[in-house]
Short mmCIF file of C-alpha atoms in Angstrom, two decimals:
data_model
loop_
_atom_site.label_atom_id
_atom_site.label_comp_id
_atom_site.label_asym_id
_atom_site.label_seq_id
_atom_site.Cartn_x
_atom_site.Cartn_y
_atom_site.Cartn_z
CA MET A 1 2.48 -12.61 7.01
CA SER A 2 1.80 -13.76 3.42
CA THR A 3 0.48 -11.71 0.57
CA THR A 4 -0.82 -13.01 -2.72
CA VAL A 5 0.36 -11.23 -5.81
CA GLN A 6 -1.76 -11.54 -8.98
CA PRO A 7 -0.04 -11.57 -12.36
CA ALA A 8 -0.02 -8.19 -14.04
CA PRO A 9 -2.90 -7.84 -16.63
CA GLU A 10 -1.74 -7.45 -20.26
CA SER A 11 -2.85 -3.81 -20.25
CA ALA A 12 -1.02 -2.75 -17.14
CA ALA A 13 1.48 -0.01 -18.08
CA PRO A 14 4.37 0.49 -15.79
CA SER A 15 5.13 4.15 -14.56
CA THR A 16 7.96 6.00 -15.95
CA GLY A 17 11.25 4.21 -15.27
CA GLU A 18 9.60 0.93 -14.31
CA ARG A 19 9.17 -2.32 -16.02
CA ILE A 20 7.17 -5.47 -15.09
CA VAL A 21 9.43 -8.38 -14.30
CA PRO A 22 8.89 -12.04 -13.31
CA ALA A 23 9.57 -12.88 -9.64
CA LEU A 24 9.25 -15.92 -7.45
CA ILE A 25 7.59 -15.55 -4.06
CA ASP A 26 7.86 -18.85 -2.11
CA GLY A 27 8.23 -20.58 -5.34
CA GLN A 28 5.10 -18.99 -6.90
CA ARG A 29 5.67 -16.93 -10.09
CA CYS A 30 4.27 -13.47 -10.13
CA TYR A 31 5.02 -10.22 -11.88
CA LEU A 32 6.03 -7.12 -10.17
CA PRO A 33 6.94 -3.43 -11.14
CA CYS A 34 10.70 -3.00 -10.87
CA PRO A 35 12.65 0.24 -11.34
CA ALA A 36 14.78 0.43 -14.59
CA TRP A 37 17.91 0.92 -12.29
CA CYS A 38 17.32 -2.46 -10.35
CA SER A 39 19.83 -5.24 -11.20
CA ILE A 40 18.35 -7.90 -9.05
CA ASP A 41 17.06 -11.10 -10.51
CA HIS A 42 13.79 -11.46 -8.64
CA VAL A 43 13.35 -15.03 -9.85
CA LYS A 44 16.63 -16.15 -8.61
CA GLU A 45 16.12 -14.39 -5.26
CA ASN A 46 12.82 -16.36 -4.66
CA GLN A 47 11.93 -14.50 -1.40
CA LYS A 48 9.73 -16.22 1.09
CA PHE A 49 7.29 -13.36 1.52
CA LEU A 50 6.33 -10.40 -0.74
CA GLU A 51 7.54 -8.05 2.06
CA ASP A 52 11.03 -9.37 1.47
CA VAL A 53 11.27 -8.17 -2.19
CA TRP A 54 13.73 -5.36 -2.51
CA HIS A 55 15.46 -3.54 -5.39
CA SER A 56 19.08 -2.69 -5.74
CA GLY A 57 21.07 -0.94 -8.41
CA PRO A 58 24.71 -2.03 -9.01
CA PHE A 59 27.10 -1.47 -6.22
CA SER A 60 29.83 1.24 -6.32
CA ASP A 61 32.75 0.25 -4.27
CA LEU A 62 35.39 2.59 -2.63
CA GLU A 63 38.64 0.61 -2.19
CA ALA A 64 41.77 1.74 -0.45
CA PRO A 65 45.13 0.35 -1.70
CA ARG A 66 47.25 -1.32 0.99
CA ARG A 67 50.90 -1.77 1.25
CA ASP A 68 50.56 -5.51 0.98
CA ASN A 69 48.32 -5.08 -2.21
CA THR A 70 45.41 -6.81 -0.75
CA PRO A 71 41.99 -5.45 -1.61
CA GLY A 72 40.66 -2.93 0.88
CA LEU A 73 36.98 -2.24 0.62
CA MET A 74 36.37 0.90 2.62
CA ALA A 75 32.66 1.49 1.59
CA TYR A 76 30.13 0.80 -0.93
CA ALA A 77 26.98 2.63 -2.24
CA ARG A 78 23.92 1.60 -4.24
CA ILE A 79 20.54 2.81 -5.01
CA GLY A 80 17.78 0.78 -3.29
CA MET A 81 14.08 0.57 -2.48
CA ASP A 82 12.03 -1.79 -0.37
CA PRO A 83 8.61 -1.42 -1.96
CA PHE A 84 6.75 -3.58 0.43
CA SER A 85 8.32 -2.23 3.68
CA ARG A 86 6.16 -1.02 6.48
CA ASP A 87 8.31 2.01 6.61
CA GLU A 88 7.14 4.60 4.13
CA GLN A 89 10.55 6.10 3.71
CA MET A 90 11.92 2.67 2.60
CA ARG A 91 9.23 2.44 -0.05
CA ARG A 92 10.91 5.37 -1.93
CA PRO A 93 14.27 5.10 -3.64
CA PHE A 94 17.13 5.84 -1.55
CA ILE A 95 20.94 5.63 -1.69
CA PHE A 96 22.44 3.31 0.78
CA VAL A 97 26.12 3.73 1.81
CA GLU A 98 27.82 1.33 4.13
CA ASP A 99 31.41 0.96 5.35
CA GLY A 100 31.85 -2.59 4.02
CA GLY A 101 31.90 -4.35 7.32
CA SER A 102 29.76 -3.15 10.15
CA ALA A 103 26.30 -3.92 8.50
CA GLU A 104 25.26 -0.42 9.52
CA GLY A 105 24.91 2.20 6.97
CA SER A 106 23.38 5.42 5.89
CA TYR A 107 20.10 5.76 4.00
CA MET A 108 20.24 8.91 1.93
CA ASP A 109 17.83 11.03 -0.14
CA ALA A 110 19.26 12.84 -3.21
CA GLU A 111 20.08 16.02 -1.21
CA HIS A 112 22.06 13.90 1.39
CA ALA A 113 23.91 12.12 -1.43
CA GLU A 114 24.96 15.51 -2.87
CA LYS A 115 26.31 16.63 0.59
CA PHE A 116 28.01 13.26 1.04
CA ALA A 117 29.64 13.53 -2.34
CA ASP A 118 30.87 17.03 -1.41
CA ASN A 119 32.37 15.52 1.74
CA LEU A 120 34.03 12.75 -0.28
CA VAL A 121 35.59 15.38 -2.60
CA ALA A 122 36.93 17.46 0.31
CA PHE A 123 38.26 14.25 2.02
CA ALA A 124 39.85 13.18 -1.37
CA GLU A 125 41.59 16.58 -1.63
CA LYS A 126 42.94 16.30 1.99
CA VAL A 127 44.29 12.71 1.40
CA ARG A 128 45.97 13.96 -1.87
CA ALA A 129 47.54 16.69 0.02
CA MET A 130 48.79 14.16 2.62
CA GLY A 131 50.18 12.07 -0.13
CA ARG A 132 52.10 15.01 -1.57
CA ALA A 133 53.40 15.83 1.82
CA LEU A 134 54.63 12.17 2.28
CA LYS A 135 56.32 12.31 -1.09
CA ALA A 136 58.10 15.59 -0.12
CA VAL A 137 59.29 14.02 3.19
CA ALA A 138 60.62 10.85 1.29
CA ALA A 139 62.53 12.89 -1.33
#
């Protein structure tokens, strides 16, 4: 399904937190509202269809050190939005968290993110306690 996007008129004022940015849709230049937090270059992406345009903020990675000192990505999180999705929930900003390998993740609203962050803090405290116990055994 192809949708034509018309250039934004000069008088179009973006809503709070948005800006109008250039994009390519199947090689055709257009202008789209883009959230201030989005770090995607929509021209470079050059999506085939308007429905494929998505927004993403910078990724925040959770890495776990390994004994062999190789990087160990455990998870990442980002703010995202799929403004032209058929799914109404995807058209609103969300936080996406994935384990870094399964391609399955969790889509969260702000309330879910708070609960997830609380879980991370509790997890971190337990891991820290395990590390202290390990140090005590090694001493």
